[in-house]
Amino acid sequence: MKHIKLSDPVITKDEKNAVMKVLNSGYLASGKDVSEFETNFAKYIGTKHAIAVSNGTTALHAALISKGIASGDKVLTTPFTFIASSNVILHTNAKPVFCDIDEKTYDLDPNKVETILKKQKNIKAILLVHLYGQVCDMDAFKFLAKKYKVSLIEDCAQSIGSQYKNKHTGSIGDLGCFSFYATKNMMTGEGGMITTNNTSLNNKLRQIINHGRLDRFKHNVLGYNFRMTNIAASIGNVQLKKLEEFTTKRIKNAELYNKLFAENKNIITPYVPSNTKHSFHQYAILVNPKRRNSIIEHLKKHNVDSAAIYALTIPAQPLYKKMGYKELSIAKKVSNSVICIPVHPKLTKSDIIQVAKLIKQV
Ligand SMILES: *Cc1c(COP(=O)(O)O)cnc(C)c1O
């Protein structure tokens, strides 16, 4: 029985040759390959600047610092995401404020965000997440950010290749943060990138990620070592060239699932707003919560991986529960019903048909 994985990075001789070239050069840390990757990435996303970092978490952490987020501040974010999105707010000693999600997109609901912005003081930023590759309602968030004078930070860890009105995610807010973790749509093993059109933020970020270095032997602010290696960047340069091909395949796979599930009233398939391009980092379906485990088990029995991403919302995580956070109703409902099934570019048409068939059996 063929093992159908939930994610499976594409690694060919191109990636291997690129890494060997760096190893043979002897220049392993941040250098020429990193600069090239930054230039290529900024060009792809359509921003003036791109700053390479060690991972998606440090990208978000540095982005918050560059906006001056610190102790006493609040940052509004989604409860339905990977824990890194809100842990970085804690890393800056600020306080996460969770707002419920939209029932159809599973992203932050701008109407509910406005209700909170009206009521609560000291919210300095909105950290939104384009979950699964589903793009947030960016016109609404741009409007709110301006009206309430808050920064807008996009967590694009799952949305590389996604677009809102023909603009890439990560080019719309003040800052975009990407992850190249091994399971993401393009990967460098571990890695990340920050994108911005703001030159002063770019300059600040370059110091923050490099121990506050102004020039050689001179450090004027407190910074971190969040740098990317040439080894990672060399993989990134190769993967970036293939990204459009990966995304097209993911969308094709998603469309086939949509067709196969169309007749089934017990399965809710992803909703994609008409003015957006969804990059399908995950293909997430909602099912009856009572059936969810049997579906995952049935798939497992037939060597197909799937997962309830995310079965626990952030406020329900023990760390956050201890801090007094309470679950939000729609996020909780979705977290109880969601299953992510394989949609990566290495899948064949018959793999997709097989996965859909197994799910429909339950
Ligand atoms: C993967 C991910 C991150 C963190 O990225 P790392 O590279 O693993 O540090 C942050 N936010 C979201 C939504 C993610 O999926």
Coordinates of C-alpha atoms and ligand atoms in Angstrom, one line a residue:
M1 CA 0.0 0.0 0.0
K2 CA 1.5 3.3 -1.1
H3 CA 2.2 5.7 1.8
I4 CA 0.4 9.0 1.1
K5 CA 2.0 11.7 3.3
L6 CA 0.4 14.9 4.4
S7 CA 3.5 16.8 3.2
D8 CA 6.4 15.7 1.2
P9 CA 9.1 18.2 0.2
V10 CA 10.3 18.2 -3.4
I11 CA 14.1 17.6 -3.3
T12 CA 15.9 17.0 -6.5
K13 CA 19.5 17.1 -7.8
D14 CA 19.0 20.9 -8.1
E15 CA 18.7 21.4 -4.3
K16 CA 21.5 18.9 -3.7
N17 CA 23.9 20.6 -6.2
A18 CA 23.1 24.0 -4.7
V19 CA 24.0 22.8 -1.2
M20 CA 27.2 21.1 -2.4
K21 CA 28.3 24.3 -4.1
V22 CA 27.9 26.2 -0.8
L23 CA 29.7 23.5 1.2
N24 CA 32.6 23.4 -1.4
S25 CA 32.9 27.2 -1.3
G26 CA 33.5 27.2 2.5
Y27 CA 31.2 30.2 3.0
L28 CA 28.5 28.6 5.1
A29 CA 27.0 31.4 7.1
S30 CA 25.1 34.4 5.8
G31 CA 26.6 35.7 2.6
K32 CA 26.2 35.9 -1.2
D33 CA 23.5 33.1 -1.4
V34 CA 21.4 34.9 1.3
S35 CA 21.6 38.2 -0.5
E36 CA 20.6 36.6 -3.7
F37 CA 17.7 34.8 -2.0
E38 CA 16.5 38.1 -0.5
T39 CA 16.6 39.9 -3.9
N40 CA 14.8 37.1 -5.7
F41 CA 12.2 36.8 -2.9
A42 CA 11.4 40.6 -2.8
K43 CA 11.0 40.5 -6.6
Y44 CA 8.6 37.5 -6.4
I45 CA 6.5 39.0 -3.6
G46 CA 6.6 42.5 -5.1
T47 CA 8.1 44.4 -2.2
K48 CA 11.1 46.7 -2.0
H49 CA 12.8 44.7 0.7
A50 CA 13.1 41.1 1.9
I51 CA 15.2 40.2 5.0
A52 CA 16.1 36.5 5.4
V53 CA 16.0 35.0 8.9
S54 CA 16.5 31.7 10.7
N55 CA 12.8 30.7 10.7
G56 CA 9.2 31.9 10.5
T57 CA 9.0 32.4 14.3
T58 CA 12.0 34.7 14.4
A59 CA 10.6 36.5 11.3
L60 CA 7.4 37.4 13.3
H61 CA 9.4 38.2 16.5
A62 CA 11.7 40.6 14.6
A63 CA 8.7 42.2 12.8
L64 CA 7.0 42.9 16.2
I65 CA 10.2 44.4 17.6
S66 CA 10.7 46.6 14.5
K67 CA 7.3 48.0 15.1
G68 CA 8.2 48.9 18.7
I69 CA 5.9 46.2 20.3
A70 CA 7.0 45.8 23.9
S71 CA 5.8 45.3 27.5
G72 CA 2.5 47.0 28.2
D73 CA 1.3 46.7 24.6
K74 CA -1.4 44.5 23.2
V75 CA -1.4 42.7 19.9
L76 CA -4.7 41.4 18.4
T77 CA -4.5 38.0 16.7
T78 CA -6.3 34.9 15.8
P79 CA -6.9 31.9 18.1
F80 CA -7.0 29.5 15.2
T81 CA -3.4 29.1 14.0
F82 CA 0.0 27.5 14.8
I83 CA 1.1 28.5 18.3
A84 CA 4.1 30.5 17.0
S85 CA 1.8 33.3 15.8
S86 CA 0.9 34.2 19.4
N87 CA 4.0 33.0 21.2
V88 CA 6.0 35.7 19.4
I89 CA 3.7 38.3 21.1
L90 CA 4.7 36.8 24.4
H91 CA 8.3 36.8 23.4
T92 CA 8.1 40.7 23.2
N93 CA 6.4 40.8 26.6
A94 CA 3.3 42.2 25.0
K95 CA -0.2 40.6 25.6
P96 CA -2.0 38.7 22.9
V97 CA -5.7 39.6 22.5
F98 CA -7.6 36.9 20.6
C99 CA -10.5 37.7 18.3
D100 CA -12.8 35.1 16.8
I101 CA -12.6 33.9 13.2
D102 CA -14.9 34.0 10.2
E103 CA -17.0 30.9 9.8
K104 CA -16.3 30.5 6.1
T105 CA -12.7 31.5 5.7
Y106 CA -11.4 30.5 9.1
D107 CA -9.3 33.7 9.1
L108 CA -9.8 36.7 11.5
D109 CA -13.2 38.3 11.1
P110 CA -12.7 42.1 10.5
N111 CA -16.1 43.0 12.0
K112 CA -15.2 41.3 15.3
V113 CA -11.7 42.9 15.1
E114 CA -13.3 46.3 14.9
T115 CA -15.5 45.7 17.9
I116 CA -12.4 44.9 20.0
L117 CA -10.4 47.8 18.6
K118 CA -13.2 50.1 19.6
K119 CA -13.3 48.8 23.2
Q120 CA -9.7 48.0 24.1
K121 CA -6.9 50.5 24.6
N122 CA -3.2 49.8 24.0
I123 CA -3.7 47.6 21.0
K124 CA -0.6 48.4 18.9
A125 CA -0.8 45.9 16.1
I126 CA -3.0 43.3 14.3
L127 CA -1.1 40.1 13.6
L128 CA -3.2 38.3 11.1
V129 CA -2.7 34.8 9.7
H130 CA -3.5 33.7 6.1
L131 CA -4.4 30.2 7.4
Y132 CA -3.9 27.2 5.1
G133 CA -3.1 29.7 2.3
Q134 CA -6.6 31.3 2.6
V135 CA -6.1 35.1 2.2
C136 CA -7.6 37.5 4.9
D137 CA -9.9 40.3 3.8
M138 CA -7.1 42.7 3.3
D139 CA -9.1 45.8 2.2
A140 CA -11.0 45.6 5.5
F141 CA -7.8 45.2 7.6
K142 CA -6.0 48.0 5.8
F143 CA -9.0 50.2 6.5
L144 CA -9.0 49.2 10.2
A145 CA -5.3 49.6 10.6
K146 CA -5.5 53.1 9.3
K147 CA -8.6 54.1 11.2
Y148 CA -7.3 52.8 14.6
K149 CA -3.7 53.6 13.9
V150 CA -2.4 50.1 14.5
S151 CA 0.4 48.2 12.6
L152 CA -0.6 45.4 10.3
I153 CA 1.6 42.4 10.3
E154 CA 0.8 39.4 7.9
D155 CA 1.8 35.9 9.1
C156 CA 2.3 34.4 5.6
A157 CA 3.9 31.2 6.9
Q158 CA 1.2 29.2 5.1
S159 CA 0.3 31.6 2.3
I160 CA 3.4 31.9 0.1
G161 CA 1.9 32.1 -3.5
S162 CA -1.5 33.3 -2.3
Q163 CA -2.8 36.6 -3.7
Y164 CA -5.4 39.2 -2.8
K165 CA -6.6 41.2 -5.8
N166 CA -3.5 40.1 -7.7
K167 CA -1.1 41.2 -4.9
H168 CA 1.0 38.7 -3.0
T169 CA 0.3 38.2 0.7
G170 CA 3.2 39.8 2.5
S171 CA 3.1 42.9 0.2
I172 CA -0.1 44.4 1.6
G173 CA 0.4 45.1 5.3
D174 CA 3.3 46.9 6.9
L175 CA 5.3 43.6 7.1
G176 CA 5.0 40.1 5.8
C177 CA 6.5 37.1 7.6
F178 CA 7.2 33.8 5.8
S179 CA 8.4 30.4 6.9
F180 CA 10.5 27.8 5.0
Y181 CA 10.0 25.0 7.5
A182 CA 10.4 21.6 5.9
T183 CA 6.6 21.1 5.5
K184 CA 5.7 24.5 4.0
N185 CA 4.9 25.1 0.3
M186 CA 8.6 26.0 -0.3
M187 CA 11.2 25.0 2.2
T188 CA 14.9 25.4 3.2
G189 CA 14.7 22.9 6.2
E190 CA 14.4 25.8 8.6
G191 CA 14.2 29.3 7.4
G192 CA 12.2 32.5 7.2
M193 CA 11.8 35.9 5.4
I194 CA 10.4 39.3 6.3
T195 CA 9.0 41.5 3.5
T196 CA 8.3 45.2 3.5
N197 CA 8.1 48.3 1.4
N198 CA 9.3 50.5 4.2
T199 CA 13.1 51.3 4.0
S200 CA 13.4 52.4 7.6
L201 CA 11.8 49.1 8.9
N202 CA 14.2 47.3 6.6
N203 CA 17.2 49.0 8.1
K204 CA 15.9 48.4 11.7
L205 CA 15.2 44.7 10.9
R206 CA 18.7 44.1 9.5
Q207 CA 20.1 45.3 12.9
I208 CA 17.5 43.3 15.0
I209 CA 18.4 40.0 13.3
N210 CA 22.2 40.6 13.6
H211 CA 22.9 41.5 17.2
G212 CA 22.1 45.2 16.7
R213 CA 25.1 45.6 14.4
L214 CA 25.4 49.0 12.8
D215 CA 28.7 48.2 11.1
R216 CA 31.6 45.9 11.9
F217 CA 32.4 45.9 15.6
K218 CA 29.7 48.5 16.4
H219 CA 26.3 47.6 18.0
N220 CA 23.9 50.3 19.0
V221 CA 20.7 48.4 19.8
L222 CA 19.9 45.1 21.5
G223 CA 19.5 42.5 18.7
Y224 CA 19.5 38.8 18.2
N225 CA 21.1 36.2 16.0
F226 CA 18.2 35.4 13.7
R227 CA 20.4 35.1 10.6
M228 CA 19.8 32.6 7.8
T229 CA 22.7 30.4 6.5
N230 CA 24.0 30.3 2.9
I231 CA 23.2 26.5 3.0
A232 CA 19.5 27.3 3.6
A233 CA 19.4 30.2 1.1
S234 CA 20.9 28.0 -1.6
I235 CA 17.9 25.6 -1.2
G236 CA 15.5 28.6 -1.1
N237 CA 16.9 30.0 -4.4
V238 CA 16.2 26.7 -6.1
Q239 CA 12.8 26.1 -4.5
L240 CA 11.6 29.7 -5.3
K241 CA 12.1 29.0 -9.1
K242 CA 9.7 26.0 -8.7
L243 CA 7.2 27.6 -6.5
E244 CA 4.7 28.6 -9.2
E245 CA 4.7 25.1 -10.4
F246 CA 4.1 23.7 -6.9
T247 CA 1.2 26.2 -6.3
T248 CA -0.5 25.4 -9.6
K249 CA -0.3 21.6 -8.7
R250 CA -1.8 22.3 -5.2
I251 CA -4.7 24.3 -6.7
K252 CA -5.3 21.5 -9.3
N253 CA -5.4 18.9 -6.5
A254 CA -7.8 21.0 -4.5
E255 CA -10.1 21.5 -7.4
L256 CA -10.2 17.7 -7.9
Y257 CA -11.1 17.2 -4.3
N258 CA -13.8 19.9 -4.6
K259 CA -15.3 18.0 -7.5
L260 CA -15.1 14.6 -5.7
F261 CA -16.8 16.0 -2.5
A262 CA -19.3 18.2 -4.3
E263 CA -22.2 15.8 -3.9
N264 CA -21.5 15.0 -0.2
K265 CA -23.5 17.2 2.2
N266 CA -21.5 15.9 5.2
I267 CA -18.2 17.5 4.0
I268 CA -17.7 21.2 3.9
T269 CA -14.9 22.0 1.4
P270 CA -12.8 25.2 1.5
Y271 CA -14.5 28.5 0.6
V272 CA -12.4 30.7 -1.7
P273 CA -13.4 34.4 -2.0
S274 CA -13.5 35.4 -5.7
N275 CA -10.9 38.1 -5.5
T276 CA -8.2 35.9 -4.0
K277 CA -5.8 33.1 -5.0
H278 CA -5.6 30.3 -2.4
S279 CA -2.2 28.5 -2.4
F280 CA -3.6 25.5 -0.5
H281 CA -0.8 24.9 2.0
Q282 CA -3.5 22.7 3.5
Y283 CA -6.8 21.4 2.1
A284 CA -9.0 21.6 5.1
I285 CA -12.5 20.0 5.2
L286 CA -15.0 20.2 8.0
V287 CA -16.8 17.0 9.0
N288 CA -19.1 15.9 11.8
P289 CA -16.9 16.1 15.0
K290 CA -18.3 12.6 16.0
R291 CA -16.9 11.2 12.8
R292 CA -13.6 12.9 12.7
N293 CA -11.5 10.4 14.5
S294 CA -12.9 7.5 12.6
I295 CA -12.1 9.3 9.3
I296 CA -8.5 9.9 10.4
E297 CA -8.2 6.2 11.6
H298 CA -9.7 4.8 8.4
L299 CA -7.2 6.9 6.3
K300 CA -4.3 5.7 8.6
K301 CA -5.4 2.1 8.1
H302 CA -5.0 2.6 4.4
N303 CA -1.6 4.3 4.8
V304 CA -2.9 7.8 4.2
D305 CA -1.8 10.6 6.6
S306 CA -4.2 13.3 7.7
A307 CA -4.4 15.6 10.8
A308 CA -6.7 17.8 12.8
I309 CA -4.8 21.0 12.2
Y310 CA -5.5 22.6 14.7
A311 CA -7.4 20.4 17.1
L312 CA -6.7 22.9 19.9
T313 CA -7.2 26.6 19.5
I314 CA -4.5 28.8 21.1
P315 CA -6.5 29.9 24.2
A316 CA -7.2 26.2 24.9
Q317 CA -3.5 25.3 24.9
P318 CA -2.4 24.6 28.5
L319 CA 0.1 27.5 28.5
Y320 CA -2.6 30.0 27.5
K321 CA -5.3 28.4 29.6
K322 CA -3.1 28.9 32.7
M323 CA -2.8 32.6 31.7
G324 CA -6.6 32.9 31.9
Y325 CA -7.5 32.9 28.2
K326 CA -11.0 31.6 27.2
E327 CA -11.9 29.8 24.0
L328 CA -13.8 31.7 21.2
S329 CA -16.9 30.0 19.8
I330 CA -16.4 29.8 16.1
A331 CA -12.7 29.0 16.4
K332 CA -13.6 26.2 18.8
K333 CA -16.3 24.8 16.5
V334 CA -14.0 24.7 13.5
S335 CA -11.2 23.2 15.6
N336 CA -13.5 20.4 16.5
S337 CA -14.5 19.6 12.9
V338 CA -11.4 20.2 10.8
I339 CA -9.3 17.6 9.0
C340 CA -6.4 18.5 6.7
I341 CA -5.8 15.9 4.0
P342 CA -2.9 15.5 1.6
V343 CA -2.8 18.2 -1.2
H344 CA 1.0 18.5 -1.8
P345 CA 2.4 18.7 -5.4
K346 CA 3.8 15.1 -5.4
L347 CA 0.3 13.5 -5.3
T348 CA -1.1 11.9 -8.4
K349 CA -4.7 12.1 -9.6
S350 CA -5.3 8.6 -8.4
D351 CA -3.9 9.4 -5.0
I352 CA -6.5 12.2 -4.7
I353 CA -9.3 9.9 -5.9
Q354 CA -8.2 7.2 -3.4
V355 CA -8.2 9.7 -0.4
A356 CA -11.6 11.1 -1.3
K357 CA -13.0 7.6 -1.7
L358 CA -11.7 6.5 1.8
I359 CA -13.2 9.6 3.4
K360 CA -16.6 9.1 1.7
Q361 CA -16.6 5.5 3.0
V362 CA -16.8 6.8 6.6
Ligands
LIG1 C1 5.0 27.4 10.4 C2 4.3 28.5 11.0 C3 4.9 29.5 11.8 C4 6.3 29.3 12.3 O1 7.3 29.1 11.4 P1 8.6 28.3 11.8 O2 9.5 28.5 10.5 O3 8.2 26.9 12.0 O4 9.2 29.0 12.9 C5 4.2 30.6 12.2 N1 2.9 30.8 11.8 C6 2.3 29.9 11.1 C7 0.8 30.1 10.8 C8 2.9 28.7 10.7 O5 2.2 27.8 10.0

